[in-house]
Structure formats: structure tokens, C-alpha cells
């Protein structure tokens, strides 16, 4: 058996070695003006089956060098440029170097601007603000999903958690036929949709609704990917069903069905599991292996699944989504989800608390159980009344029910190890949360030069009701020992109503310069009623009203913000500068205590952006922004909060506004011809009058915390990134990424009337490599190291230096045919954590799958945490503490699963190979 495998491999390598390398050069110009056509696409296809062999992009002089490896003696050559007729020819490969000289392209007739070339597969088209990839031009396995093809695209990176970046910029939205797919979380579409139905992958800068309507460029902070569905796949349905069961009663069941009818789409998904998986992925290899950190993306970000940030979660979800559109008339989308989740977690924390006269130590262990029952409905409706008027409405309604039990045990010791105090407490709570959010935008173009007016209304209304039983026993040791026991029922009824009305107007000064005027009014009202009743031990009833710990107040804020700005729009150079004057009125009516107060604030803020495009590849952007932030009601209200009896919190009604100044610089350069990318980013934030904690610690090491405005807090961050894709036709592809980053924070706080400054610095280089050999073998090694240093202003505290390492290796083989074997290794080392905490872990997942029935059926067995070493120990530092942490994680289990695929499509497809046809739309 081993000999036959080796023989096949050597035969394959021999075929690859016998392939001839060719170099094709030339220059692409406008046939009329002889001007070079930068970013023209040049590619060659096999004459036999029309499979793409290689492609390249012309430089700013129109020159290109195309390197290809093939066994054929002829290739089809295509030279294309947006708006021009393609140049198509057959190349006779009689020499290994072929110079085509100057190749002129004819401008497409104006009335043929919408011409589409049926059957032609231009791998990459660079338009003004859009990169368009042809999905079929990038070879993947037949059963690949969208995420798999994204990994093949130059400049696009997908990390182990599914996060997508394009030359360092995060992708925050993935659309399908221009519309949201279930939610704004990109992974829902990229992990659940098969690559075989995708025609084009279009990448643009993310835009606001105003930018979309007016046609102006996005700010370039994030990216949006739009997936267009093939015409022959745009009528019909496709679905996936999967089920798995394993040791320790671990299980996962999920399914998704999509129905397409041109612009209309209906999708239904269901999922249930107890392995910390959101359940929406159909990764053939690494699905159903859970999440060691307990993280959810789509489900948690939309309030569906709440694992309370910790532990292991069992969840069940069902949802449906509808989308439809008619060009120039409307776009509508709506979805509904139901979810149930149940989480548990055991946690251990050791914390060194820093004082001017030394340190003391807090050790705690806790147990948490919680469940959430959630319903969420959302819609996005956009109507074009005519070419100049657009109205959009985006409502979101949610109802959640939560139950939880939280128990903890905490002990505080001094430098000599003597116990100063301890606390045992538990909380059982039952809550209901209801919210309604809506946004209405009306955009009206007033001319064709860029003049428009925008009206916007937003509201956010929520009700939070909660009932809890709080039990605490606090002991103080030492010269004057005492004990305090609490047994209380707490009833809370909190309401918040937030409304914002804004208007914007743009006045063109010329073709490139514009004035922006705006006004925004916001009103926010919070009604908070928390009633605390102590246990009457004589009759066992909670009927003794505790007016000291109860609250009943109404907190209102009104903000007015007039603004003015100037901007320049251009193909190479853009800038904007704006100023706004913010008037803030805060008032608090306290019906139980003396916490009634009124505050008025005024502040002038500025923002600016400068962007310069050196060429199609190289872009520079500098931004500045300033703003203010009002203190929260909890920071303002002078009422004792004893939810932690060892740290009592009291607000300060004399707090002022926080002011911040933000700077960031971005440079990105991607050479599509060389498939090489380079980007630099750096930024800083300076905070004036930041609200920080002011802590007093008594002789029994009991804390009382309040707040004050303090200067001196700032942070700086920066990093660079380099990526390189090396591709030899269909033989192999190598992607290299190197992206070191650094971060510096200066944090100021006060302890026992002493100013405490912590200077935290971290430097984290990362190197990643992806290697794909003939779609038979994929290897993805990654390594990162983080150097951490924290310096404290107090002489009594030593500087903290520790190093964290993380190495990973993902290896996947797709041979023999229909057999897929995956291994995922990761090693983590956390330096300098305390004794009793695991410093390192070697984590190994393995999966073996077999495909049947023409890849419609997949049977898979997997091993999660094969070495049974998983943990999530970590060390962190802050302004006045050093902390080690460890909590519950998934441990080793084995699972067998079955995945079934089904689909049925109608409609006319594209002709296979042969002649190229031109259709006029």
C-alpha cells in the first residue's frame, strides 16, 4: 500500500518536472492614443479544457511579464481591460521566451458598455474602486466553500477563526448578490455557501448609506465583499445537513437550505450542539471541533447566544432569512432567529493588588451557570422613489430571557501571607430584556453635481427587568474581627429611551470641492428602579426595605451638535476637515437619596482626513478625530454598590466630560502583478480628564472605589505587514505573511491618595506561511511571540516582564481521492504565570473524512484535543494589578459525523470552452 502511494506521488512529480516553463512579455496600449493601459489583465488558458494556467497584471507603463508552466504546445491568450474589446489569440509555444511587442486594445463602443463576454473567465479586473475576481479562475477542491477560494486570492488572508483581511484591512461585511446574508457577520456566508455557485468576488471599501447613494468613495477603513451567484445557479435550491455524536455525549446537528430565484433568496438554518460551536459552518474538515475559548461571532454579536463570556455552552438555534431586490426600485431583507443557550464555567483567579506601601493578594474561585432564551427579528428595507430620492428603514426587535447562578469564594492576604478578609457570595437571578431599535434615512439628490440633503431618525428603546437573590458572608480577621451576613432580594426595573434626529446638507463649490452642514439632536432618558429587601429572619420573609442600597432615579441627557465641514473629492487626492460644537445637558432626579444634580457641558471638536493615491496600488491615509464622552450614571451617582462586599463602589456627581484626541496613519501598497503586499499602520489616542478609579484601602484590605477626572492617559499602537504569493500555475502556491505589531499604554489611577502610573509595552511579531501543492496537500504553519513589559511608578513594585509564544500547524491532505485527512496543532506558552496555573499547552485536533455519492455524502471521524491538554491560562496587567486567570474549557472527545449535500438548479448556463460569444445587454 505504501509503495503504491509513493509510486503515484513520484509519477505526479515527474509530470510536474517535465512541464516546460515559458515567459511571455509585451506592452498593452490604447490602439488610438498609444497610451499605456495600466492594470490590464493578461492570462493564458489551456486549449484542451479552458483551465487557467497563469495570469498577470500590467504595470503603470502597460508592460507585463507572464510566467507559465505547461506540457501543452499551444495556449489561449487573453488580454483584457475594462471598457475595451478583449484581444484573444492562440500562442504557439515554440520558444520558451515570447515577446508580443505592443498590443493595442480598441475602446468598446459606448452603446456596448454593458457587453458581457459569455464563457470568458477574466481572473482579475481592477476597476476604479473595485477588485473583481472570477471564482472559477482559482482552482480549489470540488467541495470547497467560499472561504476556501478566498484563501487563494492574492492579498486576501483568512485566519484560523475565519476573520478575513484584504491587505491588512478587515472585511466587515460579505454580501450575496448585493444583499446581506442572514447578518453582517462575514463568516455566515463564507463558511456555509459552496464555491461552485459563485461567479464573481467583488472587493470594495465599505461605505455608509450616504456614500452608496451619492457614489462617493468609502473611507477605506474596512472592506466589503460581494458574492455574485452564477446565472445557472441562481434559480433553484441547495442545502447541507450534518449530524455528529461522540464521547462524553458531545454532539452537533446543523443544517441550512438556500432557495434562489434571481434576486430573490430564502434561507433557513438550524443548529444544536454542546461544543461551543455557533453551528453555521460546513467546513469539511475542521467543522464540529468546537471552540476552545468559548467564542461566538454571529450568534453572540446579535444577542442570540449568550455564553456570558465564559465556559462551555450548549446551544440550539433556528432562523430564516428573506431577501429580494429590483434594480432602481427596492431592496428588502428580513430575518428571524430563535436561540437557546446554556453555559457553565469554573474559574480561578490570582491577583496582586499594588499599593504605595507594598502589595496584597486576592485569590478567588467561582462557579457560574447561566441560560438564555432569545428571539430576534430584523429587517432592512430600501426604496428608490425615483433616481434622486431613496428611503431606507432598518428595524430590529429582540426579546431575551436570562437565568443565572453565580457563586464565588474570595480570600485576601497581606505580604506575609496572613488572611485579612474573606467573602462567600452567591447570586441567583431571573431576567427579561426587551428592545426595539430602528433607523430611518431619507436621501435626496438636488442636482447632478453632488448637492443633496439627508434626514435621519434613530431610536433605541429597551426594558430590563430582573429579580435576584443575593447572599453574602464577609469576614474580617485581625485585631478587630467581625462578620457581616447579607441575604437580600433585589428587584430591578430599568428603562431606556434614546432618540436621535439629524439633518445634513452638501453644497458643491466646484466639481471637486464641497461644503457640508449638519445638525444632530439626541435625547436619552434612563429610568432606574432597584428595590432591595433584606431577609427578616424572624419570619423568613424578604420584607425589610433597604433604602440605603435601593435606587430610584431618572437620568436624562440632551445633546445638540451643529457641524460644518469642507471636503475635496478626487481620483488621487481627497481630504475633509470638519468642526462640531457639542452642547450637553445632564440631569439626574433621585427619588430616594440626595443624588439629584444637573450638569451642562460645551465642547468644540474637530476631525480631518487626508488621502493620497500615489498610483492604483499605493495609497496613504492620515486621520484625526476628537470627541467627548459623558460619564455613566453609575460613575456619577453617589450610591453605594455592594455587589462585591470586598470592593464597595460609590459614584462622583462632580465628574466632568472625558475628551479624546485620536490620530492614525495608514499606508498600503499591493502590487497585483507581483502578488506582493505591504502596509503600515500607526495611531495614538490622548485622553484629557479621563474618568479613572480612585481607590481607598483600609487596614483590613477592604476597598472603596470612586471616580475622578485625571490627565496623563494615552496609548500608541503601530505595525507593518508584508505578504507575498508565489504561484506556479496549478503545481503549487505559497503565501507568506509577516506582520509585527507593538502597543504602548500609559495608565493613571489613584490608590490611597497616591498617583499610580503603569507603562505597558508589548511587541508581537507573527509569521505565517500557507503552502498548497496541487490541491493534494495544504500546510499552514504560523508562529507568533509577544514580549510584554509593565513598569510601575511605585518603587515597592517590581517591573513585570514575560513572553508568550504561540505556534500552530494545520496540515490537510486530499489524497487518495475522496479521502480527506486533517491535523491541527497549536502550542501556547504563557511565561511568568503563578504556580498553580498551566504555563503551556499542546493542542491537537485530528479529522479523517471519506466522500461518497459523487461528494454528496461525507462520513467523518474526529478527535478533539487528542492529547487532553487544553487550557486557557493567561496573565494580564493593569494600572494597579497583576492577574493570572484560568477557567473551564472543552477537553478531549471523539466524534463521528455525517454530512449530506443536496441541490437542484434550473436556468441556462454558460457554454463550455470553444468560441467566445458576445451578448449585448
mmCIF file of N, CA, C and O in Angstrom, residues 52-99:
data_model
loop_
_atom_site.group_PDB
_atom_site.id
_atom_site.type_symbol
_atom_site.label_atom_id
_atom_site.label_comp_id
_atom_site.label_asym_id
_atom_site.label_seq_id
_atom_site.Cartn_x
_atom_site.Cartn_y
_atom_site.Cartn_z
ATOM 1 N N UNK A 52 -7.441 27.771 -16.433
ATOM 2 C CA UNK A 52 -6.463 28.839 -16.392
ATOM 3 C C UNK A 52 -5.091 28.294 -16.009
ATOM 4 O O UNK A 52 -4.965 27.518 -15.071
ATOM 5 N N UNK A 53 -4.049 28.726 -16.745
ATOM 6 C CA UNK A 53 -2.683 28.291 -16.461
ATOM 7 C C UNK A 53 -1.949 29.336 -15.638
ATOM 8 O O UNK A 53 -1.292 29.025 -14.648
ATOM 9 N N UNK A 54 -2.062 30.614 -16.019
ATOM 10 C CA UNK A 54 -1.383 31.683 -15.293
ATOM 11 C C UNK A 54 -1.986 33.018 -15.695
ATOM 12 O O UNK A 54 -2.635 33.135 -16.738
ATOM 13 N N UNK A 55 -1.804 34.035 -14.847
ATOM 14 C CA UNK A 55 -2.272 35.379 -15.184
ATOM 15 C C UNK A 55 -1.335 36.400 -14.572
ATOM 16 O O UNK A 55 -0.549 36.109 -13.662
ATOM 17 N N UNK A 56 -1.427 37.640 -15.084
ATOM 18 C CA UNK A 56 -0.655 38.740 -14.524
ATOM 19 C C UNK A 56 -1.386 40.046 -14.815
ATOM 20 O O UNK A 56 -2.411 40.066 -15.505
ATOM 21 N N UNK A 57 -0.838 41.150 -14.287
ATOM 22 C CA UNK A 57 -1.418 42.481 -14.434
ATOM 23 C C UNK A 57 -0.332 43.399 -15.001
ATOM 24 O O UNK A 57 0.832 43.319 -14.613
ATOM 25 N N UNK A 58 -0.716 44.291 -15.913
ATOM 26 C CA UNK A 58 0.271 45.233 -16.457
ATOM 27 C C UNK A 58 0.605 46.308 -15.446
ATOM 28 O O UNK A 58 -0.224 46.671 -14.604
ATOM 29 N N UNK A 59 1.838 46.835 -15.532
ATOM 30 C CA UNK A 59 2.252 47.892 -14.612
ATOM 31 C C UNK A 59 1.819 49.252 -15.154
ATOM 32 O O UNK A 59 1.072 49.344 -16.134
ATOM 33 N N UNK A 60 2.291 50.336 -14.520
ATOM 34 C CA UNK A 60 1.843 51.672 -14.906
ATOM 35 C C UNK A 60 2.299 52.064 -16.315
ATOM 36 O O UNK A 60 1.751 52.998 -16.912
ATOM 37 N N UNK A 61 3.274 51.353 -16.841
ATOM 38 C CA UNK A 61 3.730 51.606 -18.214
ATOM 39 C C UNK A 61 3.049 50.691 -19.229
ATOM 40 O O UNK A 61 3.372 50.740 -20.424
ATOM 41 N N UNK A 62 2.119 49.832 -18.746
ATOM 42 C CA UNK A 62 1.435 48.896 -19.623
ATOM 43 C C UNK A 62 2.206 47.624 -19.890
ATOM 44 O O UNK A 62 1.744 46.759 -20.633
ATOM 45 N N UNK A 63 3.402 47.495 -19.293
ATOM 46 C CA UNK A 63 4.243 46.315 -19.549
ATOM 47 C C UNK A 63 3.796 45.133 -18.696
ATOM 48 O O UNK A 63 3.284 45.301 -17.583
ATOM 49 N N UNK A 64 4.026 43.939 -19.205
ATOM 50 C CA UNK A 64 3.726 42.734 -18.427
ATOM 51 C C UNK A 64 4.751 41.652 -18.720
ATOM 52 O O UNK A 64 5.368 41.606 -19.785
ATOM 53 N N UNK A 65 4.926 40.793 -17.706
ATOM 54 C CA UNK A 65 5.734 39.583 -17.838
ATOM 55 C C UNK A 65 4.892 38.449 -17.275
ATOM 56 O O UNK A 65 4.563 38.437 -16.088
ATOM 57 N N UNK A 66 4.531 37.502 -18.115
ATOM 58 C CA UNK A 66 3.683 36.384 -17.718
ATOM 59 C C UNK A 66 4.512 35.104 -17.749
ATOM 60 O O UNK A 66 5.022 34.712 -18.784
ATOM 61 N N UNK A 67 4.642 34.492 -16.567
ATOM 62 C CA UNK A 67 5.381 33.227 -16.468
ATOM 63 C C UNK A 67 4.392 32.088 -16.366
ATOM 64 O O UNK A 67 3.464 32.129 -15.549
ATOM 65 N N UNK A 68 4.564 31.066 -17.203
ATOM 66 C CA UNK A 68 3.640 29.943 -17.243
ATOM 67 C C UNK A 68 4.421 28.639 -17.339
ATOM 68 O O UNK A 68 5.526 28.591 -17.893
ATOM 69 N N UNK A 69 3.840 27.588 -16.785
ATOM 70 C CA UNK A 69 4.424 26.243 -16.869
ATOM 71 C C UNK A 69 3.343 25.315 -17.419
ATOM 72 O O UNK A 69 2.233 25.258 -16.878
ATOM 73 N N UNK A 70 3.652 24.610 -18.511
ATOM 74 C CA UNK A 70 2.654 23.745 -19.114
ATOM 75 C C UNK A 70 3.324 22.653 -19.947
ATOM 76 O O UNK A 70 4.468 22.818 -20.406
ATOM 77 N N UNK A 71 2.618 21.544 -20.164
ATOM 78 C CA UNK A 71 3.064 20.477 -21.065
ATOM 79 C C UNK A 71 2.516 20.672 -22.478
ATOM 80 O O UNK A 71 2.894 19.960 -23.401
ATOM 81 N N UNK A 72 1.606 21.617 -22.664
ATOM 82 C CA UNK A 72 0.948 21.819 -23.964
ATOM 83 C C UNK A 72 1.882 22.566 -24.917
ATOM 84 O O UNK A 72 2.797 23.278 -24.497
ATOM 85 N N UNK A 73 1.602 22.435 -26.189
ATOM 86 C CA UNK A 73 2.372 23.177 -27.191
ATOM 87 C C UNK A 73 1.621 24.419 -27.666
ATOM 88 O O UNK A 73 2.136 25.203 -28.454
ATOM 89 N N UNK A 74 0.384 24.609 -27.172
ATOM 90 C CA UNK A 74 -0.398 25.790 -27.512
ATOM 91 C C UNK A 74 -1.182 26.243 -26.281
ATOM 92 O O UNK A 74 -1.587 25.431 -25.450
ATOM 93 N N UNK A 75 -1.430 27.569 -26.190
ATOM 94 C CA UNK A 75 -2.237 28.151 -25.129
ATOM 95 C C UNK A 75 -3.116 29.244 -25.722
ATOM 96 O O UNK A 75 -2.723 29.920 -26.682
ATOM 97 N N UNK A 76 -4.296 29.422 -25.143
ATOM 98 C CA UNK A 76 -5.135 30.557 -25.487
ATOM 99 C C UNK A 76 -4.714 31.757 -24.638
ATOM 100 O O UNK A 76 -4.640 31.664 -23.411
ATOM 101 N N UNK A 77 -4.429 32.881 -25.297
ATOM 102 C CA UNK A 77 -4.001 34.099 -24.607
ATOM 103 C C UNK A 77 -5.120 35.131 -24.651
ATOM 104 O O UNK A 77 -5.716 35.377 -25.705
ATOM 105 N N UNK A 78 -5.378 35.762 -23.489
ATOM 106 C CA UNK A 78 -6.412 36.796 -23.385
ATOM 107 C C UNK A 78 -5.795 38.044 -22.777
ATOM 108 O O UNK A 78 -5.111 37.978 -21.753
ATOM 109 N N UNK A 79 -6.052 39.184 -23.411
ATOM 110 C CA UNK A 79 -5.611 40.475 -22.878
ATOM 111 C C UNK A 79 -6.860 41.345 -22.771
ATOM 112 O O UNK A 79 -7.521 41.626 -23.781
ATOM 113 N N UNK A 80 -7.203 41.758 -21.542
ATOM 114 C CA UNK A 80 -8.460 42.469 -21.325
ATOM 115 C C UNK A 80 -8.223 43.729 -20.508
ATOM 116 O O UNK A 80 -7.289 43.823 -19.710
ATOM 117 N N UNK A 81 -9.099 44.695 -20.736
ATOM 118 C CA UNK A 81 -9.109 45.930 -19.949
ATOM 119 C C UNK A 81 -10.530 46.440 -19.920
ATOM 120 O O UNK A 81 -11.227 46.427 -20.946
ATOM 121 N N UNK A 82 -10.966 46.884 -18.742
ATOM 122 C CA UNK A 82 -12.350 47.287 -18.571
ATOM 123 C C UNK A 82 -12.725 48.411 -19.545
ATOM 124 O O UNK A 82 -12.063 49.445 -19.606
ATOM 125 N N UNK A 83 -13.796 48.193 -20.323
ATOM 126 C CA UNK A 83 -14.244 49.190 -21.286
ATOM 127 C C UNK A 83 -13.644 49.019 -22.668
ATOM 128 O O UNK A 83 -13.953 49.804 -23.575
ATOM 129 N N UNK A 84 -12.764 48.012 -22.857
ATOM 130 C CA UNK A 84 -12.118 47.777 -24.147
ATOM 131 C C UNK A 84 -12.450 46.368 -24.639
ATOM 132 O O UNK A 84 -12.724 45.458 -23.843
ATOM 133 N N UNK A 85 -12.408 46.190 -25.958
ATOM 134 C CA UNK A 85 -12.596 44.870 -26.517
ATOM 135 C C UNK A 85 -11.403 43.990 -26.177
ATOM 136 O O UNK A 85 -10.254 44.418 -26.311
ATOM 137 N N UNK A 86 -11.622 42.756 -25.741
ATOM 138 C CA UNK A 86 -10.501 41.886 -25.405
ATOM 139 C C UNK A 86 -9.725 41.456 -26.647
ATOM 140 O O UNK A 86 -10.277 41.345 -27.744
ATOM 141 N N UNK A 87 -8.440 41.230 -26.475
ATOM 142 C CA UNK A 87 -7.582 40.698 -27.528
ATOM 143 C C UNK A 87 -7.373 39.216 -27.233
ATOM 144 O O UNK A 87 -6.828 38.859 -26.183
ATOM 145 N N UNK A 88 -7.828 38.357 -28.126
ATOM 146 C CA UNK A 88 -7.767 36.913 -27.929
ATOM 147 C C UNK A 88 -6.959 36.301 -29.063
ATOM 148 O O UNK A 88 -7.173 36.610 -30.237
ATOM 149 N N UNK A 89 -6.021 35.431 -28.704
ATOM 150 C CA UNK A 89 -5.195 34.777 -29.726
ATOM 151 C C UNK A 89 -4.710 33.426 -29.199
ATOM 152 O O UNK A 89 -4.747 33.161 -27.992
ATOM 153 N N UNK A 90 -4.246 32.595 -30.140
ATOM 154 C CA UNK A 90 -3.654 31.302 -29.798
ATOM 155 C C UNK A 90 -2.143 31.427 -29.913
ATOM 156 O O UNK A 90 -1.630 31.885 -30.941
ATOM 157 N N UNK A 91 -1.434 31.035 -28.837
ATOM 158 C CA UNK A 91 0.030 31.104 -28.829
ATOM 159 C C UNK A 91 0.626 29.742 -29.153
ATOM 160 O O UNK A 91 0.273 28.731 -28.524
ATOM 161 N N UNK A 92 1.506 29.699 -30.128
ATOM 162 C CA UNK A 92 2.297 28.501 -30.399
ATOM 163 C C UNK A 92 3.560 28.577 -29.547
ATOM 164 O O UNK A 92 4.371 29.502 -29.701
ATOM 165 N N UNK A 93 3.722 27.614 -28.651
ATOM 166 C CA UNK A 93 4.836 27.646 -27.708
ATOM 167 C C UNK A 93 6.067 26.977 -28.314
ATOM 168 O O UNK A 93 6.514 25.907 -27.888
ATOM 169 N N UNK A 94 6.620 27.634 -29.340
ATOM 170 C CA UNK A 94 7.799 27.077 -29.990
ATOM 171 C C UNK A 94 9.078 27.504 -29.298
ATOM 172 O O UNK A 94 10.121 26.869 -29.459
ATOM 173 N N UNK A 95 9.020 28.613 -28.533
ATOM 174 C CA UNK A 95 10.186 29.100 -27.799
ATOM 175 C C UNK A 95 9.787 29.318 -26.347
ATOM 176 O O UNK A 95 8.620 29.547 -26.027
ATOM 177 N N UNK A 96 10.797 29.281 -25.453
ATOM 178 C CA UNK A 96 10.479 29.468 -24.039
ATOM 179 C C UNK A 96 10.325 30.934 -23.667
ATOM 180 O O UNK A 96 9.842 31.257 -22.584
ATOM 181 N N UNK A 97 10.711 31.858 -24.559
ATOM 182 C CA UNK A 97 10.508 33.286 -24.341
ATOM 183 C C UNK A 97 9.802 33.878 -25.556
ATOM 184 O O UNK A 97 10.296 33.765 -26.676
ATOM 185 N N UNK A 98 8.660 34.498 -25.292
ATOM 186 C CA UNK A 98 7.830 35.036 -26.367
ATOM 187 C C UNK A 98 7.577 36.511 -26.084
ATOM 188 O O UNK A 98 7.033 36.866 -25.033
ATOM 189 N N UNK A 99 7.953 37.371 -27.024
ATOM 190 C CA UNK A 99 7.730 38.813 -26.897
ATOM 191 C C UNK A 99 6.630 39.220 -27.877
ATOM 192 O O UNK A 99 6.803 39.119 -29.096
#
